[in-house]
GROMACS .gro file of N, CA and C in nm:
model
  438
    1MET      N    1  -1.588  -1.099  -0.602
    1MET     CA    2  -1.455  -1.112  -0.648
    1MET      C    3  -1.382  -1.202  -0.527
    2VAL      N    4  -1.327  -1.332  -0.594
    2VAL     CA    5  -1.249  -1.421  -0.520
    2VAL      C    6  -1.106  -1.384  -0.519
    3ILE      N    7  -1.070  -1.361  -0.385
    3ILE     CA    8  -0.918  -1.324  -0.397
    3ILE      C    9  -0.843  -1.406  -0.314
    4SER      N   10  -0.718  -1.442  -0.367
    4SER     CA   11  -0.615  -1.520  -0.288
    4SER      C   12  -0.495  -1.449  -0.238
    5ILE      N   13  -0.440  -1.467  -0.134
    5ILE     CA   14  -0.307  -1.385  -0.114
    5ILE      C   15  -0.201  -1.494  -0.129
    6ARG      N   16  -0.074  -1.448  -0.195
    6ARG     CA   17   0.021  -1.507  -0.237
    6ARG      C   18   0.131  -1.429  -0.230
    7ARG      N   19   0.257  -1.487  -0.269
    7ARG     CA   20   0.383  -1.405  -0.258
    7ARG      C   21   0.392  -1.366  -0.416
    8SER      N   22   0.469  -1.249  -0.426
    8SER     CA   23   0.495  -1.176  -0.550
    8SER      C   24   0.578  -1.275  -0.641
    9ARG      N   25   0.593  -1.277  -0.773
    9ARG     CA   26   0.684  -1.350  -0.847
    9ARG      C   27   0.765  -1.240  -0.925
   10PRO      N   28   0.883  -1.315  -0.966
   10PRO     CA   29   0.979  -1.193  -1.039
   10PRO      C   30   0.915  -1.172  -1.177
   11GLU      N   31   0.856  -1.254  -1.245
   11GLU     CA   32   0.802  -1.217  -1.355
   11GLU      C   33   0.691  -1.095  -1.367
   12GLU      N   34   0.619  -1.086  -1.254
   12GLU     CA   35   0.519  -0.973  -1.227
   12GLU      C   36   0.576  -0.845  -1.212
   13GLY      N   37   0.723  -0.806  -1.216
   13GLY     CA   38   0.754  -0.681  -1.181
   13GLY      C   39   0.692  -0.572  -1.265
   14GLU      N   40   0.671  -0.565  -1.379
   14GLU     CA   41   0.614  -0.465  -1.450
   14GLU      C   42   0.466  -0.438  -1.445
   15ARG      N   43   0.405  -0.568  -1.411
   15ARG     CA   44   0.265  -0.534  -1.380
   15ARG      C   45   0.235  -0.484  -1.251
   16LEU      N   46   0.316  -0.507  -1.154
   16LEU     CA   47   0.312  -0.462  -1.020
   16LEU      C   48   0.338  -0.307  -1.006
   17VAL      N   49   0.458  -0.273  -1.112
   17VAL     CA   50   0.477  -0.128  -1.119
   17VAL      C   51   0.365  -0.042  -1.171
   18SER      N   52   0.305  -0.111  -1.275
   18SER     CA   53   0.167  -0.058  -1.343
   18SER      C   54   0.069  -0.034  -1.250
   19LEU      N   55   0.052  -0.137  -1.162
   19LEU     CA   56  -0.059  -0.127  -1.063
   19LEU      C   57  -0.030  -0.022  -0.974
   20TRP      N   58   0.109   0.002  -0.928
   20TRP     CA   59   0.121   0.109  -0.824
   20TRP      C   60   0.104   0.240  -0.895
   21CYS      N   61   0.126   0.247  -1.023
   21CYS     CA   62   0.116   0.365  -1.088
   21CYS      C   63  -0.026   0.403  -1.089
   22ARG      N   64  -0.114   0.313  -1.138
   22ARG     CA   65  -0.239   0.330  -1.166
   22ARG      C   66  -0.324   0.361  -1.004
   23SER      N   67  -0.282   0.298  -0.900
   23SER     CA   68  -0.320   0.320  -0.761
   23SER      C   69  -0.270   0.496  -0.731
   24VAL      N   70  -0.152   0.500  -0.735
   24VAL     CA   71  -0.112   0.646  -0.690
   24VAL      C   72  -0.172   0.731  -0.760
   25ASP      N   73  -0.201   0.726  -0.905
   25ASP     CA   74  -0.266   0.826  -0.990
   25ASP      C   75  -0.408   0.857  -0.934
   26ALA      N   76  -0.484   0.745  -0.881
   26ALA     CA   77  -0.624   0.755  -0.826
   26ALA      C   78  -0.621   0.786  -0.702
   27THR      N   79  -0.524   0.784  -0.604
   27THR     CA   80  -0.527   0.842  -0.468
   27THR      C   81  -0.450   0.952  -0.448
   28HIS      N   82  -0.336   0.996  -0.506
   28HIS     CA   83  -0.232   1.083  -0.446
   28HIS      C   84  -0.217   1.179  -0.549
   29ASP      N   85  -0.316   1.262  -0.557
   29ASP     CA   86  -0.335   1.383  -0.653
   29ASP      C   87  -0.251   1.500  -0.587
   30PHE      N   88  -0.215   1.480  -0.448
   30PHE     CA   89  -0.155   1.582  -0.385
   30PHE      C   90  -0.007   1.590  -0.428
   31LEU      N   91   0.051   1.487  -0.466
   31LEU     CA   92   0.202   1.479  -0.512
   31LEU      C   93   0.229   1.557  -0.620
   32SER      N   94   0.336   1.635  -0.622
   32SER     CA   95   0.381   1.729  -0.715
   32SER      C   96   0.426   1.617  -0.846
   33ILE      N   97   0.410   1.667  -0.953
   33ILE     CA   98   0.435   1.592  -1.098
   33ILE      C   99   0.588   1.529  -1.084
   34GLY      N  100   0.675   1.622  -1.038
   34GLY     CA  101   0.799   1.575  -1.027
   34GLY      C  102   0.827   1.471  -0.936
   35TYR      N  103   0.778   1.493  -0.807
   35TYR     CA  104   0.792   1.407  -0.687
   35TYR      C  105   0.736   1.274  -0.725
   36ARG      N  106   0.608   1.259  -0.813
   36ARG     CA  107   0.543   1.170  -0.860
   36ARG      C  108   0.636   1.067  -0.940
   37ALA      N  109   0.711   1.141  -1.055
   37ALA     CA  110   0.796   1.087  -1.141
   37ALA      C  111   0.915   1.029  -1.068
   38GLU      N  112   0.971   1.084  -0.981
   38GLU     CA  113   1.070   1.035  -0.883
   38GLU      C  114   1.044   0.916  -0.795
   39LEU      N  115   0.924   0.905  -0.768
   39LEU     CA  116   0.899   0.775  -0.683
   39LEU      C  117   0.856   0.690  -0.759
   40GLU      N  118   0.804   0.699  -0.881
   40GLU     CA  119   0.789   0.619  -0.987
   40GLU      C  120   0.918   0.525  -1.022
   41GLU      N  121   1.039   0.624  -1.038
   41GLU     CA  122   1.183   0.559  -1.088
   41GLU      C  123   1.213   0.477  -0.971
   42GLN      N  124   1.197   0.518  -0.861
   42GLN     CA  125   1.249   0.436  -0.723
   42GLN      C  126   1.166   0.291  -0.714
   43VAL      N  127   1.044   0.313  -0.741
   43VAL     CA  128   0.946   0.184  -0.723
   43VAL      C  129   0.961   0.106  -0.835
   44SER      N  130   1.018   0.167  -0.970
   44SER     CA  131   1.029   0.064  -1.070
   44SER      C  132   1.153  -0.029  -1.073
   45SER      N  133   1.252   0.022  -0.984
   45SER     CA  134   1.372  -0.049  -0.949
   45SER      C  135   1.342  -0.158  -0.834
   46PHE      N  136   1.266  -0.087  -0.744
   46PHE     CA  137   1.256  -0.187  -0.608
   46PHE      C  138   1.124  -0.288  -0.621
   47LEU      N  139   1.026  -0.276  -0.665
   47LEU     CA  140   0.898  -0.343  -0.676
   47LEU      C  141   0.937  -0.501  -0.729
   48PRO      N  142   1.005  -0.493  -0.842
   48PRO     CA  143   1.022  -0.637  -0.903
   48PRO      C  144   1.088  -0.734  -0.810
   49VAL      N  145   1.189  -0.674  -0.715
   49VAL     CA  146   1.262  -0.761  -0.656
   49VAL      C  147   1.217  -0.772  -0.495
   50ALA      N  148   1.115  -0.712  -0.456
   50ALA     CA  149   1.068  -0.700  -0.322
   50ALA      C  150   0.980  -0.783  -0.265
   51PRO      N  151   1.001  -0.850  -0.165
   51PRO     CA  152   0.901  -0.958  -0.112
   51PRO      C  153   0.764  -0.927  -0.073
   52LEU      N  154   0.679  -0.892  -0.168
   52LEU     CA  155   0.554  -0.850  -0.162
   52LEU      C  156   0.454  -0.957  -0.135
   53TRP      N  157   0.323  -0.930  -0.073
   53TRP     CA  158   0.225  -1.011  -0.050
   53TRP      C  159   0.125  -0.960  -0.165
   54VAL      N  160   0.078  -1.036  -0.259
   54VAL     CA  161   0.002  -1.001  -0.360
   54VAL      C  162  -0.148  -1.056  -0.345
   55ALA      N  163  -0.252  -0.971  -0.378
   55ALA     CA  164  -0.383  -1.011  -0.369
   55ALA      C  165  -0.416  -1.052  -0.516
   56ALA      N  166  -0.446  -1.167  -0.559
   56ALA     CA  167  -0.462  -1.213  -0.691
   56ALA      C  168  -0.627  -1.253  -0.720
   57ASN      N  169  -0.686  -1.186  -0.840
   57ASN     CA  170  -0.800  -1.250  -0.869
   57ASN      C  171  -0.820  -1.385  -0.936
   58GLU      N  172  -0.935  -1.425  -0.965
   58GLU     CA  173  -0.962  -1.570  -1.014
   58GLU      C  174  -0.863  -1.609  -1.112
   59GLN      N  175  -0.805  -1.529  -1.180
   59GLN     CA  176  -0.734  -1.558  -1.296
   59GLN      C  177  -0.587  -1.572  -1.261
   60ASP      N  178  -0.547  -1.538  -1.118
   60ASP     CA  179  -0.423  -1.524  -1.061
   60ASP      C  180  -0.349  -1.390  -1.101
   61GLU      N  181  -0.434  -1.305  -1.138
   61GLU     CA  182  -0.370  -1.162  -1.171
   61GLU      C  183  -0.389  -1.065  -1.061
   62PRO      N  184  -0.259  -0.992  -1.013
   62PRO     CA  185  -0.236  -0.906  -0.898
   62PRO      C  186  -0.349  -0.800  -0.924
   63VAL      N  187  -0.439  -0.766  -0.807
   63VAL     CA  188  -0.528  -0.671  -0.818
   63VAL      C  189  -0.469  -0.577  -0.695
   64GLY      N  190  -0.368  -0.619  -0.613
   64GLY     CA  191  -0.330  -0.524  -0.509
   64GLY      C  192  -0.187  -0.601  -0.450
   65PHE      N  193  -0.129  -0.521  -0.377
   65PHE     CA  194  -0.013  -0.575  -0.312
   65PHE      C  195   0.009  -0.496  -0.178
   66MET      N  196   0.088  -0.549  -0.092
   66MET     CA  197   0.152  -0.499   0.025
   66MET      C  198   0.274  -0.556   0.046
   67LEU      N  199   0.363  -0.450   0.110
   67LEU     CA  200   0.507  -0.501   0.158
   67LEU      C  201   0.486  -0.497   0.316
   68LEU      N  202   0.539  -0.595   0.379
   68LEU     CA  203   0.527  -0.598   0.530
   68LEU      C  204   0.680  -0.631   0.579
   69THR      N  205   0.720  -0.546   0.658
   69THR     CA  206   0.847  -0.574   0.714
   69THR      C  207   0.833  -0.605   0.852
   70GLU      N  208   0.839  -0.705   0.913
   70GLU     CA  209   0.832  -0.752   1.067
   70GLU      C  210   0.687  -0.690   1.080
   71GLY      N  211   0.665  -0.621   1.167
   71GLY     CA  212   0.519  -0.574   1.226
   71GLY      C  213   0.483  -0.460   1.156
   72HIS      N  214   0.548  -0.427   1.062
   72HIS     CA  215   0.518  -0.268   0.998
   72HIS      C  216   0.459  -0.282   0.844
   73MET      N  217   0.343  -0.253   0.805
   73MET     CA  218   0.321  -0.236   0.659
   73MET      C  219   0.363  -0.122   0.602
   74ASP      N  220   0.479  -0.154   0.520
   74ASP     CA  221   0.535  -0.036   0.447
   74ASP      C  222   0.469   0.024   0.299
   75ALA      N  223   0.378  -0.096   0.280
   75ALA     CA  224   0.305  -0.027   0.164
   75ALA      C  225   0.182  -0.115   0.121
   76LEU      N  226   0.079  -0.045   0.081
   76LEU     CA  227  -0.046  -0.100   0.033
   76LEU      C  228  -0.116  -0.055  -0.074
   77PHE      N  229  -0.120  -0.109  -0.177
   77PHE     CA  230  -0.169  -0.048  -0.313
   77PHE      C  231  -0.270  -0.128  -0.382
   78ILE      N  232  -0.377  -0.078  -0.418
   78ILE     CA  233  -0.493  -0.166  -0.485
   78ILE      C  234  -0.509  -0.092  -0.620
   79ASP      N  235  -0.551  -0.188  -0.706
   79ASP     CA  236  -0.556  -0.147  -0.860
   79ASP      C  237  -0.691  -0.065  -0.850
   80PRO      N  238  -0.715   0.061  -0.925
   80PRO     CA  239  -0.842   0.122  -0.889
   80PRO      C  240  -0.977   0.060  -0.922
   81VAL      N  241  -0.948  -0.046  -1.021
   81VAL     CA  242  -1.069  -0.120  -1.083
   81VAL      C  243  -1.102  -0.231  -0.938
   82ALA      N  244  -1.025  -0.264  -0.863
   82ALA     CA  245  -1.062  -0.342  -0.755
   82ALA      C  246  -1.089  -0.264  -0.627
   83ARG      N  247  -1.106  -0.149  -0.631
   83ARG     CA  248  -1.097  -0.070  -0.493
   83ARG      C  249  -1.264  -0.068  -0.462
   84GLY      N  250  -1.285  -0.086  -0.326
   84GLY     CA  251  -1.417  -0.098  -0.270
   84GLY      C  252  -1.459  -0.242  -0.276
   85SER      N  253  -1.394  -0.348  -0.318
   85SER     CA  254  -1.436  -0.492  -0.319
   85SER      C  255  -1.380  -0.571  -0.226
   86GLY      N  256  -1.319  -0.500  -0.125
   86GLY     CA  257  -1.248  -0.598  -0.018
   86GLY      C  258  -1.111  -0.639  -0.018
   87VAL      N  259  -1.032  -0.613  -0.135
   87VAL     CA  260  -0.909  -0.629  -0.161
   87VAL      C  261  -0.809  -0.575  -0.057
   88GLY      N  262  -0.824  -0.469  -0.018
   88GLY     CA  263  -0.754  -0.400   0.068
   88GLY      C  264  -0.749  -0.449   0.224
   89LYS      N  265  -0.889  -0.461   0.243
   89LYS     CA  266  -0.916  -0.546   0.382
   89LYS      C  267  -0.863  -0.677   0.390
   90ARG      N  268  -0.865  -0.744   0.273
   90ARG     CA  269  -0.809  -0.896   0.291
   90ARG      C  270  -0.656  -0.884   0.284
   91LEU      N  271  -0.597  -0.810   0.241
   91LEU     CA  272  -0.447  -0.785   0.260
   91LEU      C  273  -0.408  -0.744   0.405
   92VAL      N  274  -0.486  -0.638   0.451
   92VAL     CA  275  -0.457  -0.592   0.598
   92VAL      C  276  -0.495  -0.708   0.702
   93GLU      N  277  -0.595  -0.808   0.666
   93GLU     CA  278  -0.638  -0.907   0.753
   93GLU      C  279  -0.520  -1.012   0.760
   94HIS      N  280  -0.478  -1.028   0.622
   94HIS     CA  281  -0.352  -1.129   0.611
   94HIS      C  282  -0.218  -1.082   0.693
   95ALA      N  283  -0.196  -0.921   0.695
   95ALA     CA  284  -0.087  -0.841   0.750
   95ALA      C  285  -0.115  -0.879   0.931
   96LEU      N  286  -0.263  -0.860   0.964
   96LEU     CA  287  -0.274  -0.898   1.109
   96LEU      C  288  -0.263  -1.019   1.145
   97ALA      N  289  -0.275  -1.122   1.066
   97ALA     CA  290  -0.273  -1.257   1.110
   97ALA      C  291  -0.106  -1.299   1.115
   98LEU      N  292  -0.016  -1.245   1.047
   98LEU     CA  293   0.114  -1.237   1.059
   98LEU      C  294   0.153  -1.144   1.183
   99ALA      N  295   0.113  -1.034   1.201
   99ALA     CA  296   0.164  -0.923   1.300
   99ALA      C  297   0.053  -0.850   1.381
  100PRO      N  298   0.003  -0.932   1.474
  100PRO     CA  299  -0.116  -0.853   1.540
  100PRO      C  300  -0.114  -0.727   1.584
  101ASP      N  301   0.006  -0.681   1.622
  101ASP     CA  302   0.057  -0.538   1.648
  101ASP      C  303   0.098  -0.446   1.555
  102LEU      N  304   0.012  -0.460   1.446
  102LEU     CA  305   0.050  -0.407   1.305
  102LEU      C  306   0.049  -0.242   1.309
  103THR      N  307   0.165  -0.183   1.264
  103THR     CA  308   0.174  -0.054   1.234
  103THR      C  309   0.189  -0.014   1.089
  104THR      N  310   0.141   0.102   1.054
  104THR     CA  311   0.165   0.163   0.930
  104THR      C  312   0.167   0.311   0.915
  105ASP      N  313   0.194   0.354   0.815
  105ASP     CA  314   0.214   0.517   0.799
  105ASP      C  315   0.113   0.535   0.675
  106VAL      N  316   0.044   0.641   0.668
  106VAL     CA  317  -0.023   0.698   0.565
  106VAL      C  318  -0.015   0.837   0.522
  107ASN      N  319  -0.013   0.893   0.424
  107ASN     CA  320  -0.008   1.022   0.383
  107ASN      C  321  -0.145   1.076   0.440
  108GLU      N  322  -0.127   1.201   0.508
  108GLU     CA  323  -0.234   1.250   0.591
  108GLU      C  324  -0.338   1.326   0.478
  109GLN      N  325  -0.267   1.360   0.361
  109GLN     CA  326  -0.366   1.410   0.257
  109GLN      C  327  -0.427   1.310   0.162
  110ASN      N  328  -0.411   1.169   0.193
  110ASN     CA  329  -0.482   1.062   0.133
  110ASN      C  330  -0.581   1.022   0.204
  111GLU      N  331  -0.693   1.131   0.195
  111GLU     CA  332  -0.799   1.089   0.288
  111GLU      C  333  -0.874   0.984   0.290
  112GLN      N  334  -0.889   0.925   0.174
  112GLN     CA  335  -0.968   0.779   0.160
  112GLN      C  336  -0.890   0.670   0.226
  113ALA      N  337  -0.761   0.682   0.198
  113ALA     CA  338  -0.684   0.585   0.305
  113ALA      C  339  -0.692   0.603   0.443
  114VAL      N  340  -0.675   0.719   0.487
  114VAL     CA  341  -0.670   0.756   0.621
  114VAL      C  342  -0.826   0.684   0.679
  115GLY      N  343  -0.932   0.730   0.594
  115GLY     CA  344  -1.074   0.664   0.648
  115GLY      C  345  -1.084   0.508   0.643
  116PHE      N  346  -1.007   0.463   0.548
  116PHE     CA  347  -0.990   0.306   0.531
  116PHE      C  348  -0.922   0.240   0.662
  117TYR      N  349  -0.802   0.326   0.694
  117TYR     CA  350  -0.728   0.235   0.806
  117TYR      C  351  -0.815   0.252   0.935
  118LEU      N  352  -0.873   0.389   0.960
  118LEU     CA  353  -0.942   0.401   1.091
  118LEU      C  354  -1.081   0.319   1.075
  119LYS      N  355  -1.157   0.299   0.982
  119LYS     CA  356  -1.255   0.207   0.970
  119LYS      C  357  -1.223   0.059   0.998
  120LEU      N  358  -1.099   0.026   0.973
  120LEU     CA  359  -1.064  -0.116   1.005
  120LEU      C  360  -1.004  -0.118   1.147
  121GLY      N  361  -0.976  -0.029   1.216
  121GLY     CA  362  -0.946  -0.038   1.367
  121GLY      C  363  -0.817   0.012   1.414
  122PHE      N  364  -0.752   0.098   1.296
  122PHE     CA  365  -0.617   0.163   1.334
  122PHE      C  366  -0.646   0.307   1.409
  123VAL      N  367  -0.546   0.328   1.494
  123VAL     CA  368  -0.572   0.443   1.551
  123VAL      C  369  -0.435   0.549   1.541
  124VAL      N  370  -0.446   0.663   1.534
  124VAL     CA  371  -0.335   0.749   1.495
  124VAL      C  372  -0.248   0.740   1.617
  125THR      N  373  -0.124   0.734   1.614
  125THR     CA  374  -0.025   0.726   1.724
  125THR      C  375   0.084   0.840   1.725
  126GLY      N  376   0.073   0.893   1.600
  126GLY     CA  377   0.177   1.021   1.586
  126GLY      C  378   0.146   1.090   1.436
  127ARG      N  379   0.271   1.182   1.429
  127ARG     CA  380   0.245   1.247   1.287
  127ARG      C  381   0.372   1.302   1.276
  128SER      N  382   0.410   1.303   1.153
  128SER     CA  383   0.548   1.356   1.116
  128SER      C  384   0.498   1.451   0.992
  129GLU      N  385   0.574   1.574   0.989
  129GLU     CA  386   0.554   1.667   0.908
  129GLU      C  387   0.604   1.643   0.761
  130ASN      N  388   0.682   1.551   0.727
  130ASN     CA  389   0.764   1.510   0.625
  130ASN      C  390   0.759   1.346   0.588
  131ASP      N  391   0.734   1.319   0.474
  131ASP     CA  392   0.747   1.174   0.431
  131ASP      C  393   0.888   1.110   0.464
  132ASP      N  394   0.906   0.981   0.431
  132ASP     CA  395   1.023   0.911   0.440
  132ASP      C  396   1.158   0.981   0.386
  133ALA      N  397   1.125   1.035   0.281
  133ALA     CA  398   1.219   1.096   0.195
  133ALA      C  399   1.234   1.241   0.236
  134GLY      N  400   1.184   1.286   0.335
  134GLY     CA  401   1.189   1.431   0.386
  134GLY      C  402   1.130   1.532   0.298
  135LYS      N  403   1.033   1.494   0.228
  135LYS     CA  404   0.943   1.577   0.148
  135LYS      C  405   0.834   1.620   0.217
  136PRO      N  406   0.768   1.734   0.185
  136PRO     CA  407   0.670   1.812   0.281
  136PRO      C  408   0.540   1.746   0.252
  137TYR      N  409   0.522   1.614   0.292
  137TYR     CA  410   0.404   1.539   0.270
  137TYR      C  411   0.374   1.481   0.402
  138PRO      N  412   0.293   1.539   0.500
  138PRO     CA  413   0.265   1.484   0.618
  138PRO      C  414   0.237   1.350   0.625
  139LEU      N  415   0.289   1.251   0.712
  139LEU     CA  416   0.255   1.115   0.748
  139LEU      C  417   0.179   1.095   0.864
  140LEU      N  418   0.077   1.024   0.897
  140LEU     CA  419   0.031   0.966   0.996
  140LEU      C  420   0.070   0.852   1.055
  141HIS      N  421   0.128   0.823   1.163
  141HIS     CA  422   0.164   0.675   1.207
  141HIS      C  423   0.036   0.623   1.292
  142LEU      N  424  -0.001   0.499   1.244
  142LEU     CA  425  -0.087   0.410   1.279
  142LEU      C  426  -0.070   0.277   1.347
  143ARG      N  427  -0.142   0.242   1.413
  143ARG     CA  428  -0.129   0.118   1.502
  143ARG      C  429  -0.271   0.053   1.505
  144TYR      N  430  -0.270  -0.093   1.468
  144TYR     CA  431  -0.386  -0.149   1.492
  144TYR      C  432  -0.410  -0.167   1.628
  145LYS      N  433  -0.558  -0.140   1.652
  145LYS     CA  434  -0.607  -0.158   1.797
  145LYS      C  435  -0.721  -0.239   1.813
  146GLU      N  436  -0.728  -0.369   1.871
  146GLU     CA  437  -0.838  -0.439   1.854
  146GLU      C  438  -0.963  -0.376   1.942
   0.00000   0.00000   0.00000
């Protein structure tokens, strides 16, 4: 799969929310149904206007995206049909080119994502019992280490 990295476009909002839903449903089975719906509502209002980096396929369709704030990767979501094809790695490499001391947080219960980050060279620097919204979903704090 040939992937290009570009900025998101306003008209892609619905498509990116749909990608987020598919990605979360494939990887976040530990979320309660109510909290998953709450997150989708928040994401639906935020993603269309967020300054995202998008991984696009040969047809220029989004297959993944990330949100990068200074040196912190706030979000990384990959369409389940593109998982395992290097899309996530390409987005992380793009982030590292912009922020070599990259940090991120990952749900501890998302074992696939934890393994992905550790394999790429991230190390755990801390842990929080709750997520950013104060919900009981532990987060691991990670930093890239060459």
